[in-house]
Short mmCIF file of C-alpha atoms and ligand atoms in Angstrom, two decimals:
data_model
loop_
_atom_site.label_atom_id
_atom_site.label_comp_id
_atom_site.label_asym_id
_atom_site.label_seq_id
_atom_site.Cartn_x
_atom_site.Cartn_y
_atom_site.Cartn_z
CA MET A 20 24.37 -13.79 -13.99
CA SER A 21 21.95 -10.85 -13.04
CA ASN A 22 22.54 -7.08 -13.42
CA THR A 23 20.07 -6.64 -10.51
CA ILE A 24 22.33 -4.35 -8.72
CA ASP A 25 22.95 -2.16 -11.67
CA MET A 26 19.29 -1.93 -12.33
CA GLN A 27 18.68 -0.91 -8.82
CA TRP A 28 21.32 1.90 -8.87
CA ASN A 29 19.77 3.04 -12.00
CA LEU A 30 16.27 3.24 -10.35
CA VAL A 31 17.81 5.03 -7.34
CA LEU A 32 19.24 7.75 -9.85
CA ASP A 33 15.80 7.88 -11.48
CA THR A 34 14.19 8.42 -8.25
CA LEU A 35 16.64 11.37 -7.31
CA ARG A 36 16.27 12.79 -10.54
CA THR A 37 12.49 13.32 -10.09
CA GLU A 38 13.19 14.71 -6.69
CA ILE A 39 16.21 17.23 -7.04
CA ASP A 40 16.90 19.88 -9.80
CA GLU A 41 18.63 19.07 -12.84
CA ASN A 42 21.76 21.10 -12.12
CA THR A 43 22.22 19.61 -8.74
CA TYR A 44 21.81 16.18 -10.33
CA LYS A 45 24.34 16.69 -13.00
CA SER A 46 26.89 18.19 -10.81
CA TRP A 47 26.73 15.70 -7.82
CA PHE A 48 24.94 12.67 -8.59
CA LYS A 49 25.88 11.87 -12.25
CA PRO A 50 29.47 11.51 -11.38
CA LEU A 51 28.64 8.99 -8.71
CA ALA A 52 29.06 5.21 -9.51
CA LEU A 53 27.71 2.06 -7.54
CA ILE A 54 30.48 -0.21 -6.02
CA ASN A 55 28.45 -2.88 -4.30
CA ILE A 56 25.97 -3.67 -1.85
CA ASP A 57 27.37 -5.30 1.21
CA GLY A 58 25.62 -6.48 4.14
CA GLY A 59 22.84 -4.11 3.66
CA ARG A 60 25.11 -1.22 2.83
CA ALA A 61 25.00 0.36 -0.42
CA ILE A 62 28.36 1.68 -1.11
CA MET A 63 28.95 4.25 -3.98
CA ALA A 64 32.22 5.82 -5.41
CA ALA A 65 32.77 9.69 -5.96
CA PRO A 66 35.73 10.96 -7.93
CA THR A 67 36.79 13.59 -5.32
CA ARG A 68 36.96 13.57 -1.49
CA PHE A 69 35.11 17.13 -1.57
CA MET A 70 32.32 15.47 -3.58
CA ARG A 71 31.86 12.82 -1.14
CA ASN A 72 31.91 14.89 1.88
CA TRP A 73 29.10 17.28 0.38
CA LEU A 74 26.96 14.47 -0.87
CA LEU A 75 27.09 12.99 2.73
CA SER A 76 26.34 16.12 4.72
CA ASN A 77 23.62 17.19 2.23
CA PHE A 78 22.15 13.99 0.53
CA ALA A 79 22.75 11.21 2.90
CA GLU A 80 19.19 10.74 3.84
CA ARG A 81 17.76 11.40 0.54
CA LEU A 82 20.14 8.75 -0.93
CA LYS A 83 19.40 6.07 1.61
CA ASN A 84 15.65 6.74 1.37
CA ALA A 85 15.88 6.37 -2.39
CA TRP A 86 17.77 3.22 -2.04
CA GLN A 87 15.27 1.83 0.48
CA ARG A 88 12.33 2.43 -1.85
CA VAL A 89 14.36 0.36 -4.71
CA ASN A 90 15.70 -2.35 -2.33
CA MET A 91 14.01 -2.77 1.15
CA GLU A 92 17.24 -4.65 2.38
CA VAL A 93 19.39 -1.46 2.18
CA THR A 94 19.80 -0.22 5.79
CA ASP A 95 22.67 2.16 5.26
CA ILE A 96 24.76 3.78 2.51
CA ASP A 97 28.45 4.79 2.25
CA ILE A 98 30.35 6.95 -0.42
CA ILE A 99 34.00 6.26 -1.15
CA VAL A 100 36.46 8.20 -2.92
CA LEU A 101 37.87 6.47 -6.06
CA SER A 102 39.34 8.62 -8.85
CA GLY A 103 39.26 7.73 -12.47
CA PHE A 104 35.83 6.45 -13.32
CA GLN A 105 32.84 7.70 -14.89
CA GLY A 106 29.41 7.69 -13.60
CA THR A 107 26.09 7.17 -15.34
CA ASP A 108 24.11 9.10 -17.85
CA LYS A 109 20.56 8.30 -18.77
CA ASP A 110 17.24 9.77 -20.22
CA ILE A 111 14.30 8.58 -18.82
CA GLU A 112 10.62 9.83 -19.60
CA ASP A 113 7.27 9.61 -18.21
CA ASP A 114 6.41 6.47 -16.54
CA GLY A 115 9.99 5.44 -16.50
CA ILE A 116 10.31 3.75 -19.93
CA GLN A 117 13.36 4.87 -21.54
CA LYS A 118 12.64 6.31 -24.96
CA SER A 119 16.21 6.77 -26.58
CA GLU A 120 17.74 3.94 -28.42
CA SER A 121 21.12 4.08 -27.07
CA ILE A 122 21.04 2.15 -23.96
CA THR A 123 24.34 1.90 -22.01
CA LYS A 124 24.97 -0.03 -18.89
CA PRO A 125 26.52 1.96 -16.14
CA LYS A 126 30.27 1.38 -15.83
CA VAL A 127 32.59 1.44 -13.04
CA LYS A 128 35.94 1.92 -14.50
CA SER A 129 38.40 1.63 -11.55
CA ASN A 130 41.64 -0.16 -10.53
CA ALA A 131 40.09 -1.31 -7.35
CA SER A 132 38.69 -4.79 -7.56
CA VAL A 133 35.16 -4.35 -7.42
CA LYS A 134 33.13 -7.20 -5.98
CA MET A 135 29.55 -7.41 -7.29
CA VAL A 136 27.14 -9.29 -5.29
CA SER A 137 24.51 -11.04 -7.53
CA GLU A 138 21.03 -11.25 -5.94
CA SER A 139 18.60 -13.93 -7.37
CA SER A 140 15.55 -13.15 -5.37
CA PHE A 141 13.23 -10.88 -6.82
CA GLY A 142 10.38 -10.60 -4.06
CA ALA A 143 10.43 -8.06 -1.29
CA PRO A 144 11.41 -9.21 2.25
CA LEU A 145 8.71 -10.41 4.60
CA ASP A 146 8.13 -8.90 7.85
CA ALA A 147 8.63 -11.50 10.58
CA ARG A 148 5.70 -9.88 12.59
CA PHE A 149 3.03 -10.31 10.03
CA THR A 150 1.92 -13.86 10.70
CA PHE A 151 -1.44 -15.44 11.15
CA ASP A 152 -1.00 -15.95 14.69
CA SER A 153 -0.42 -12.27 15.32
CA PHE A 154 -3.45 -11.29 13.28
CA VAL A 155 -6.55 -10.72 15.30
CA VAL A 156 -9.75 -11.68 13.78
CA GLY A 157 -13.13 -9.92 14.22
CA LYS A 158 -15.92 -9.33 12.28
CA SER A 159 -14.47 -6.72 9.87
CA ASN A 160 -11.82 -8.80 8.67
CA GLU A 161 -12.76 -12.49 9.42
CA PHE A 162 -13.89 -13.30 5.61
CA ALA A 163 -10.67 -12.09 4.31
CA TYR A 164 -8.55 -13.95 6.95
CA ALA A 165 -10.32 -17.08 6.24
CA ALA A 166 -9.75 -16.57 2.48
CA ALA A 167 -5.93 -16.17 3.24
CA ARG A 168 -5.72 -19.08 5.46
CA ARG A 169 -7.37 -21.16 2.71
CA VAL A 170 -4.86 -20.04 0.12
CA ALA A 171 -1.94 -20.86 2.39
CA GLU A 172 -3.40 -24.28 3.51
CA ASN A 173 -4.33 -25.75 0.17
CA LYS A 174 -2.12 -27.25 -2.33
CA ASP A 175 -5.17 -26.94 -4.87
CA VAL A 176 -6.00 -23.58 -6.10
CA ASN A 177 -9.56 -22.69 -5.20
CA PHE A 178 -10.27 -19.31 -6.30
CA ASN A 179 -7.82 -17.41 -8.54
CA PRO A 180 -7.18 -14.57 -7.92
CA LEU A 181 -7.90 -13.74 -4.23
CA PHE A 182 -8.32 -10.10 -4.26
CA LEU A 183 -8.00 -8.48 -0.92
CA HIS A 184 -9.25 -4.78 -0.49
CA GLY A 185 -9.75 -2.22 2.15
CA GLY A 186 -8.48 1.00 3.55
CA VAL A 187 -4.97 1.84 4.66
CA GLY A 188 -3.81 0.21 7.71
CA LEU A 189 -6.42 -2.44 7.94
CA GLY A 190 -4.27 -5.39 7.63
CA LYS A 191 -3.93 -6.27 3.67
CA THR A 192 -0.03 -6.58 3.82
CA HIS A 193 -0.13 -8.35 7.07
CA LEU A 194 -2.45 -10.97 5.54
CA MET A 195 -0.41 -11.17 2.52
CA HIS A 196 2.98 -11.88 4.47
CA SER A 197 1.08 -14.36 6.82
CA ILE A 198 0.19 -16.20 3.49
CA ALA A 199 4.05 -16.20 2.45
CA TRP A 200 5.19 -17.28 5.90
CA ALA A 201 2.62 -20.09 6.00
CA MET A 202 3.23 -21.32 2.47
CA ARG A 203 7.17 -21.56 3.35
CA GLU A 204 6.21 -23.78 6.34
CA ASN A 205 3.51 -26.00 4.72
CA PHE A 206 4.99 -26.12 1.08
CA PRO A 207 8.68 -25.39 1.51
CA ASN A 208 9.21 -26.31 -2.17
CA LYS A 209 6.59 -24.00 -3.76
CA LYS A 210 7.92 -20.70 -4.99
CA VAL A 211 6.31 -17.75 -3.25
CA VAL A 212 6.95 -14.28 -4.46
CA TYR A 213 5.55 -11.29 -2.68
CA LEU A 214 6.09 -7.62 -3.78
CA SER A 215 4.39 -4.37 -4.22
CA ALA A 216 2.85 -3.16 -7.56
CA GLU A 217 5.45 -0.43 -7.34
CA GLN A 218 8.40 -2.84 -7.27
CA PHE A 219 6.78 -4.82 -10.07
CA MET A 220 6.86 -1.80 -12.04
CA TYR A 221 10.34 -0.99 -11.29
CA GLN A 222 11.43 -4.45 -12.31
CA PHE A 223 9.55 -4.35 -15.43
CA ILE A 224 11.09 -0.82 -16.31
CA SER A 225 14.51 -2.14 -15.67
CA SER A 226 14.03 -5.22 -17.81
CA ILE A 227 12.95 -2.85 -20.79
CA ARG A 228 15.96 -0.61 -20.21
CA TYR A 229 18.39 -3.59 -20.59
CA LYS A 230 16.42 -5.42 -23.12
CA ASP A 231 15.67 -8.26 -20.73
CA THR A 232 12.15 -8.65 -20.82
CA MET A 233 12.62 -12.21 -21.78
CA SER A 234 13.92 -13.18 -18.25
CA PHE A 235 11.55 -10.76 -16.56
CA LYS A 236 8.68 -12.65 -18.10
CA GLU A 237 10.35 -15.85 -17.30
CA LYS A 238 10.98 -15.53 -13.70
CA PHE A 239 7.47 -14.12 -13.07
CA ARG A 240 5.95 -16.81 -14.94
CA ASN A 241 7.68 -19.40 -12.95
CA VAL A 242 6.31 -18.79 -9.48
CA ASP A 243 3.61 -20.87 -7.79
CA LEU A 244 2.03 -18.08 -5.77
CA LEU A 245 2.44 -14.54 -6.86
CA MET A 246 1.35 -11.89 -4.45
CA ILE A 247 1.22 -8.11 -5.54
CA ASP A 248 0.47 -5.54 -2.99
CA ASP A 249 -1.31 -2.13 -3.45
CA LEU A 250 -2.43 -2.78 -7.07
CA GLN A 251 -3.80 0.47 -7.24
CA PHE A 252 -0.33 1.79 -7.94
CA ILE A 253 -0.52 0.68 -11.52
CA ALA A 254 -3.36 2.93 -12.41
CA ASN A 255 -2.53 5.12 -15.30
CA LYS A 256 0.68 3.46 -15.84
CA ASN A 257 -0.25 1.77 -18.90
CA SER A 258 2.66 -0.40 -20.05
CA THR A 259 3.02 -1.61 -16.57
CA GLN A 260 -0.64 -2.51 -16.53
CA GLU A 261 -0.38 -4.34 -19.75
CA GLU A 262 2.62 -6.33 -18.56
CA PHE A 263 0.98 -7.18 -15.22
CA PHE A 264 -1.94 -8.44 -17.21
CA HIS A 265 0.05 -10.91 -19.28
CA THR A 266 1.86 -12.04 -16.23
CA PHE A 267 -1.56 -12.49 -14.46
CA ASN A 268 -3.13 -14.23 -17.23
CA ALA A 269 -0.08 -16.73 -17.74
CA LEU A 270 -0.06 -17.67 -14.13
CA ILE A 271 -3.79 -18.15 -14.00
CA ASP A 272 -3.82 -20.17 -17.25
CA HIS A 273 -1.17 -22.47 -15.51
CA ASN A 274 -3.13 -22.71 -12.34
CA ARG A 275 -0.89 -20.85 -10.12
CA GLN A 276 -2.31 -18.96 -7.33
CA VAL A 277 -2.42 -15.26 -7.60
CA VAL A 278 -3.06 -12.86 -4.54
CA LEU A 279 -3.64 -9.25 -5.09
CA SER A 280 -4.39 -6.38 -2.94
CA ALA A 281 -5.74 -2.89 -3.45
CA ASP A 282 -7.22 0.19 -1.63
CA ARG A 283 -10.38 -0.38 -3.40
CA SER A 284 -12.47 -3.02 -5.12
CA PRO A 285 -11.61 -4.14 -8.77
CA SER A 286 -14.50 -2.40 -10.06
CA ASN A 287 -13.32 0.85 -8.35
CA LEU A 288 -9.76 0.81 -9.69
CA GLU A 289 -9.89 3.78 -11.90
CA GLY A 290 -7.12 4.35 -14.28
CA VAL A 291 -7.09 0.71 -14.96
CA GLU A 292 -8.31 -0.82 -18.04
CA GLU A 293 -11.89 -2.14 -17.84
CA ARG A 294 -11.09 -5.59 -19.18
CA ILE A 295 -8.18 -5.81 -16.47
CA ARG A 296 -10.57 -4.80 -13.80
CA SER A 297 -13.34 -7.12 -14.76
CA ARG A 298 -10.75 -9.94 -14.88
CA LEU A 299 -9.57 -9.18 -11.39
CA GLY A 300 -12.82 -9.78 -10.13
CA TRP A 301 -13.42 -13.35 -11.35
CA GLY A 302 -11.81 -15.14 -8.34
CA LEU A 303 -12.69 -14.20 -4.95
CA VAL A 304 -12.91 -10.75 -3.70
CA ALA A 305 -12.70 -10.30 0.01
CA ASP A 306 -13.03 -6.94 1.47
CA ILE A 307 -11.60 -5.79 4.81
CA HIS A 308 -14.05 -3.28 6.68
CA PRO A 309 -13.02 -0.70 8.88
CA THR A 310 -12.39 -1.89 12.36
CA ASP A 311 -14.94 -2.13 15.10
CA TYR A 312 -14.44 -1.53 18.90
CA GLU A 313 -14.01 -5.14 19.79
CA LEU A 314 -11.57 -5.83 17.20
CA ARG A 315 -9.50 -2.71 18.22
CA LEU A 316 -9.66 -3.78 21.79
CA GLY A 317 -8.59 -7.31 20.84
CA ILE A 318 -5.53 -5.97 18.96
CA LEU A 319 -4.44 -3.81 21.81
CA GLN A 320 -4.95 -6.31 24.35
CA GLN A 321 -2.60 -8.69 22.31
CA LYS A 322 -0.12 -6.05 22.11
CA ALA A 323 -0.10 -5.41 25.88
CA ASN A 324 0.05 -9.12 26.56
CA ASN A 325 3.25 -9.22 24.60
CA ILE A 326 4.90 -6.49 26.79
CA PRO A 327 4.14 -7.64 30.27
CA GLU A 328 6.79 -5.49 31.66
CA VAL A 329 5.04 -2.42 30.93
CA GLU A 330 1.73 -1.64 32.99
CA ILE A 331 -1.03 -0.56 31.20
CA GLN A 332 -4.37 0.42 32.82
CA SER A 333 -7.27 -1.46 31.17
CA GLU A 334 -9.21 1.91 30.96
CA VAL A 335 -6.38 3.21 28.78
CA ILE A 336 -6.80 0.29 26.32
CA GLU A 337 -10.56 0.88 26.31
CA PHE A 338 -10.16 4.63 25.72
CA LEU A 339 -7.68 4.06 22.82
CA ALA A 340 -9.80 1.43 21.46
CA ARG A 341 -13.03 3.75 21.55
CA ARG A 342 -11.18 6.81 20.34
CA ILE A 343 -8.59 5.84 17.83
CA SER A 344 -10.74 4.37 15.20
CA SER A 345 -9.19 5.37 11.76
CA ASN A 346 -7.00 2.26 11.24
CA VAL A 347 -5.04 -0.44 12.75
CA ARG A 348 -1.75 1.29 11.75
CA GLU A 349 -2.50 4.55 14.05
CA LEU A 350 -3.96 2.61 16.70
CA GLU A 351 -0.59 0.69 16.94
CA GLY A 352 1.22 3.92 16.64
CA ALA A 353 -0.53 5.47 19.59
CA PHE A 354 -0.05 2.30 21.79
CA ASN A 355 3.60 2.27 21.00
CA ARG A 356 4.01 6.03 21.59
CA MET A 357 2.50 5.48 25.03
CA VAL A 358 4.75 2.52 25.80
CA ALA A 359 7.92 4.60 24.77
CA HIS A 360 6.56 7.44 26.96
CA SER A 361 6.16 5.39 29.95
CA THR A 362 9.29 3.54 29.68
CA LEU A 363 11.18 6.86 29.38
CA ILE A 364 9.64 8.41 32.53
CA GLY A 365 9.37 5.01 34.44
CA ARG A 366 5.85 5.20 35.25
CA PRO A 367 2.71 3.06 34.45
CA ILE A 368 0.31 4.24 31.57
CA THR A 369 -2.66 6.22 32.89
CA LEU A 370 -5.43 7.57 31.28
CA ASP A 371 -4.57 11.25 31.98
CA MET A 372 -1.04 10.56 30.65
CA THR A 373 -2.69 9.23 27.46
CA GLN A 374 -5.05 12.26 26.68
CA GLU A 375 -2.02 14.34 27.15
CA VAL A 376 0.59 12.59 25.13
CA LEU A 377 -1.90 11.63 22.47
CA GLN A 378 -3.53 15.21 22.12
CA ASP A 379 -2.83 15.58 18.46
CA LEU A 380 -3.89 12.27 17.43
CA LEU A 381 -7.03 12.13 19.33
CA ARG A 382 -8.01 15.48 17.58
CA ALA A 383 -7.09 14.02 14.26
CA ASN A 384 -9.26 11.11 14.89
CA ASP A 385 -12.33 13.24 15.60
CA ARG A 386 -12.78 14.18 12.17
CA ARG A 387 -11.89 11.15 10.21
CA VAL A 388 -14.77 10.24 7.93
CA THR A 389 -14.47 11.93 4.45
CA VAL A 390 -16.86 12.25 1.67
CA ASP A 391 -14.55 10.37 -0.54
CA GLU A 392 -14.42 7.62 1.85
CA ILE A 393 -18.25 7.63 2.17
CA GLN A 394 -18.57 7.54 -1.58
CA ARG A 395 -16.12 4.60 -1.89
CA GLN A 396 -17.80 2.33 0.82
CA VAL A 397 -21.28 3.25 -0.52
CA ALA A 398 -20.44 2.19 -4.03
CA ASP A 399 -18.76 -0.90 -2.90
CA TYR A 400 -21.72 -1.59 -0.68
CA TYR A 401 -24.19 -1.37 -3.60
CA ASN A 402 -21.87 -2.87 -5.98
CA ILE A 403 -21.72 0.08 -8.25
CA LYS A 404 -19.11 1.82 -9.90
CA LEU A 405 -17.82 5.04 -8.19
CA SER A 406 -18.11 6.91 -11.40
CA ASP A 407 -21.55 5.93 -11.78
CA LEU A 408 -22.23 7.22 -8.12
CA LEU A 409 -20.60 10.55 -9.21
CA SER A 410 -22.35 10.70 -12.69
CA ALA A 411 -25.47 12.23 -14.02
CA ARG A 412 -27.08 8.97 -14.44
CA ARG A 413 -30.65 8.94 -12.84
CA ALA A 414 -31.30 5.12 -12.88
CA ARG A 415 -32.64 4.01 -9.57
CA GLN A 416 -30.05 1.59 -8.81
CA VAL A 417 -27.61 4.45 -8.62
CA ALA A 418 -29.80 7.52 -7.76
CA ARG A 419 -30.75 5.85 -4.49
CA PRO A 420 -27.24 5.10 -3.09
CA ARG A 421 -26.11 8.57 -4.34
CA GLN A 422 -28.80 10.13 -2.19
CA LEU A 423 -27.70 7.86 0.55
CA ALA A 424 -23.82 8.82 0.14
CA MET A 425 -25.15 12.53 0.26
CA TYR A 426 -27.20 11.94 3.49
CA LEU A 427 -24.20 10.24 5.08
CA SER A 428 -21.75 12.89 4.15
CA LYS A 429 -24.05 15.35 5.73
CA GLN A 430 -24.48 13.32 8.65
CA LEU A 431 -20.96 12.30 9.32
CA THR A 432 -18.71 15.00 8.27
CA SER A 433 -18.59 18.75 8.96
CA MET A 434 -18.97 19.82 5.20
CA SER A 435 -21.63 22.21 3.99
CA LEU A 436 -24.34 21.28 1.62
CA PRO A 437 -22.75 23.07 -1.25
CA ALA A 438 -19.43 21.66 -0.59
CA ILE A 439 -20.96 18.28 -0.59
CA GLY A 440 -22.85 19.01 -3.78
CA ARG A 441 -19.38 19.90 -5.54
CA LYS A 442 -17.89 16.54 -4.41
CA PHE A 443 -20.88 14.86 -6.13
CA GLY A 444 -20.09 15.82 -9.63
CA GLY A 445 -20.79 19.57 -9.15
CA ARG A 446 -24.30 19.10 -7.95
CA ASP A 447 -26.37 22.04 -6.46
CA HIS A 448 -26.79 22.41 -2.77
CA THR A 449 -30.41 21.97 -3.21
CA THR A 450 -30.03 18.56 -4.54
CA VAL A 451 -28.28 17.51 -1.77
CA MET A 452 -30.77 19.02 0.56
CA HIS A 453 -33.44 17.12 -1.25
CA ALA A 454 -31.43 13.86 -0.97
CA VAL A 455 -30.96 14.31 2.92
CA LYS A 456 -34.67 14.82 3.15
CA ARG A 457 -35.83 11.96 1.11
CA ILE A 458 -33.48 9.49 2.86
CA GLU A 459 -34.78 10.70 6.12
CA GLU A 460 -38.46 9.92 5.05
CA LEU A 461 -37.52 6.69 3.60
CA ARG A 462 -35.78 5.48 6.60
CA GLN A 463 -39.09 5.50 8.59
CA THR A 464 -40.83 3.17 6.15
CA ASP A 465 -38.16 1.10 4.15
CA SER A 466 -36.72 -1.49 6.56
CA VAL A 467 -34.22 -2.61 3.92
CA LEU A 468 -32.84 0.86 3.52
CA GLU A 469 -32.90 1.24 7.12
CA GLU A 470 -30.79 -2.09 7.63
CA ASP A 471 -28.36 -0.64 4.88
CA ILE A 472 -28.03 2.74 6.66
CA LEU A 473 -27.20 1.22 10.08
CA HIS A 474 -24.62 -1.06 8.41
CA LEU A 475 -22.86 1.83 6.65
CA GLU A 476 -23.14 3.97 9.74
CA ARG A 477 -21.46 1.22 11.78
CA MET A 478 -18.66 1.00 9.32
CA PHE A 479 -17.94 4.50 9.96
CA SER A 480 -18.65 4.88 13.45
CA THR A 481 -16.20 4.56 16.40
P1 ADP B 24 -2.45 -2.28 4.93
O1 ADP B 24 -1.73 -3.17 4.06
O2 ADP B 24 -3.81 -2.77 4.83
O3 ADP B 24 -2.30 -0.91 4.88
P2 ADP B 24 -1.08 -3.46 7.22
O4 ADP B 24 -1.30 -4.90 6.86
O5 ADP B 24 0.29 -2.73 6.79
O6 ADP B 24 -2.26 -2.40 6.49
O7 ADP B 24 -1.46 -3.29 8.68
C1 ADP B 24 -1.14 -2.15 9.44
C2 ADP B 24 -0.60 -2.42 10.90
O8 ADP B 24 -1.66 -2.81 11.61
C3 ADP B 24 0.35 -3.51 10.62
O9 ADP B 24 1.48 -3.35 11.75
C4 ADP B 24 -0.43 -4.64 10.97
O10 ADP B 24 0.30 -5.79 11.79
C5 ADP B 24 -1.54 -4.25 11.98
N1 ADP B 24 -2.75 -4.98 11.80
C6 ADP B 24 -3.65 -4.73 10.91
N2 ADP B 24 -4.84 -5.58 11.27
C7 ADP B 24 -4.43 -6.17 12.06
C8 ADP B 24 -5.14 -7.31 12.85
N3 ADP B 24 -6.38 -7.70 12.53
N4 ADP B 24 -4.42 -7.90 14.04
C9 ADP B 24 -3.28 -7.60 14.27
N5 ADP B 24 -2.56 -6.50 13.72
C10 ADP B 24 -3.16 -5.88 12.58
MG1 MG B 25 -0.07 -2.52 2.84
#
């Protein structure tokens, strides 16, 4: 019998507690109790009608959001009136681990018969749209795609873990869900679990709170394929990191497949212990690069084909692919906005209309490359640590990439030399100027460097 719902409720309260002031929390939320989760609706109880109404008119959205962060299946909330019960009271500190010894489970004391739904699954739900079939493959993601397919098709574990990394909105989650869907189809008996690192932490914290770490360990160690998304989240969360690492090692030792994703490479996961970082890179590390024009075109074309009832001029698709280069999520957002607009006014999508409707987005995409992004990409490209790139080390294998990153920052952003210097560990603007000159010279003679530059520039270009 699991206490999942109780745990979730505690996490909802913890979340709210960090977001609202203590008095409001004490007066309004502490007296609340959870009744049930029923068909996606989280039902809570307040002791008075007044309280219920006040909460619903002032905090309904907040409450719903907090629920959705803890349990993605919750789509709605409701508060009923039940007199004669007491709510919950807990003390939680820093990364959520309860320090006090007295741990009390929330109690619902009421005469009403309360049905608790027990949930056995502990992974997050999968998005039905995220399958291999709907994933458009291009140069920037073909390696990650092939690796993901391999994981989903093979009974045997080939590389462990598979570590996918790349900037936001480039398809990491899409690929992980695709693996899960394909596994369900190919190997229905295998236990596949997908969840975000944040959800992993929540579950871990709950297990500590309820002194239930045994079953936490057991359930995570009994899966055939564990996928944890957005691993960068565990940076600086030491006990979560530690537990993750135990789980990870146990699975790998038992030859179970692990798939991880993060917004940066293992070696650049600052705030994650060195021994963990290095272990993460032992399997296959596959990066997803920023999209190129062709891929963006392909993605838009696929989307357009899916809605034949909406007429979209091909020049619009080309325009969007050229101009919205930040990431696929934004590209999709732009496309969907155009479709919604055209459906509303009942006219086909034209270039003029697009430029007008998407004004703000187009402007934002004009200045999208940041120095941080350049530093990260250059560090990844040369396989050196970001911290070394920013350090005072003068060894050539870090000094040259550093100069190159400064050069690209000057070329691709509108930042001034002093501002760039500050971003590089507080260096002087003359250092940046020197770097820019040096790289300009070297480009003429060093063909390997020239190749590198062209490659990196392409990664950032539209
Ligand atoms: P990430 O997890 O890397 O931040 P997501 O996987 O959430 O990115 O992708 C963002 C959106 O872009 C999703 O709607 C996803 O379906 C879409 N997307 C990303 N890459 C592709 C691709 N190659 N083909 C089709 N859709 C893609
Ligand atoms: Mg994601």
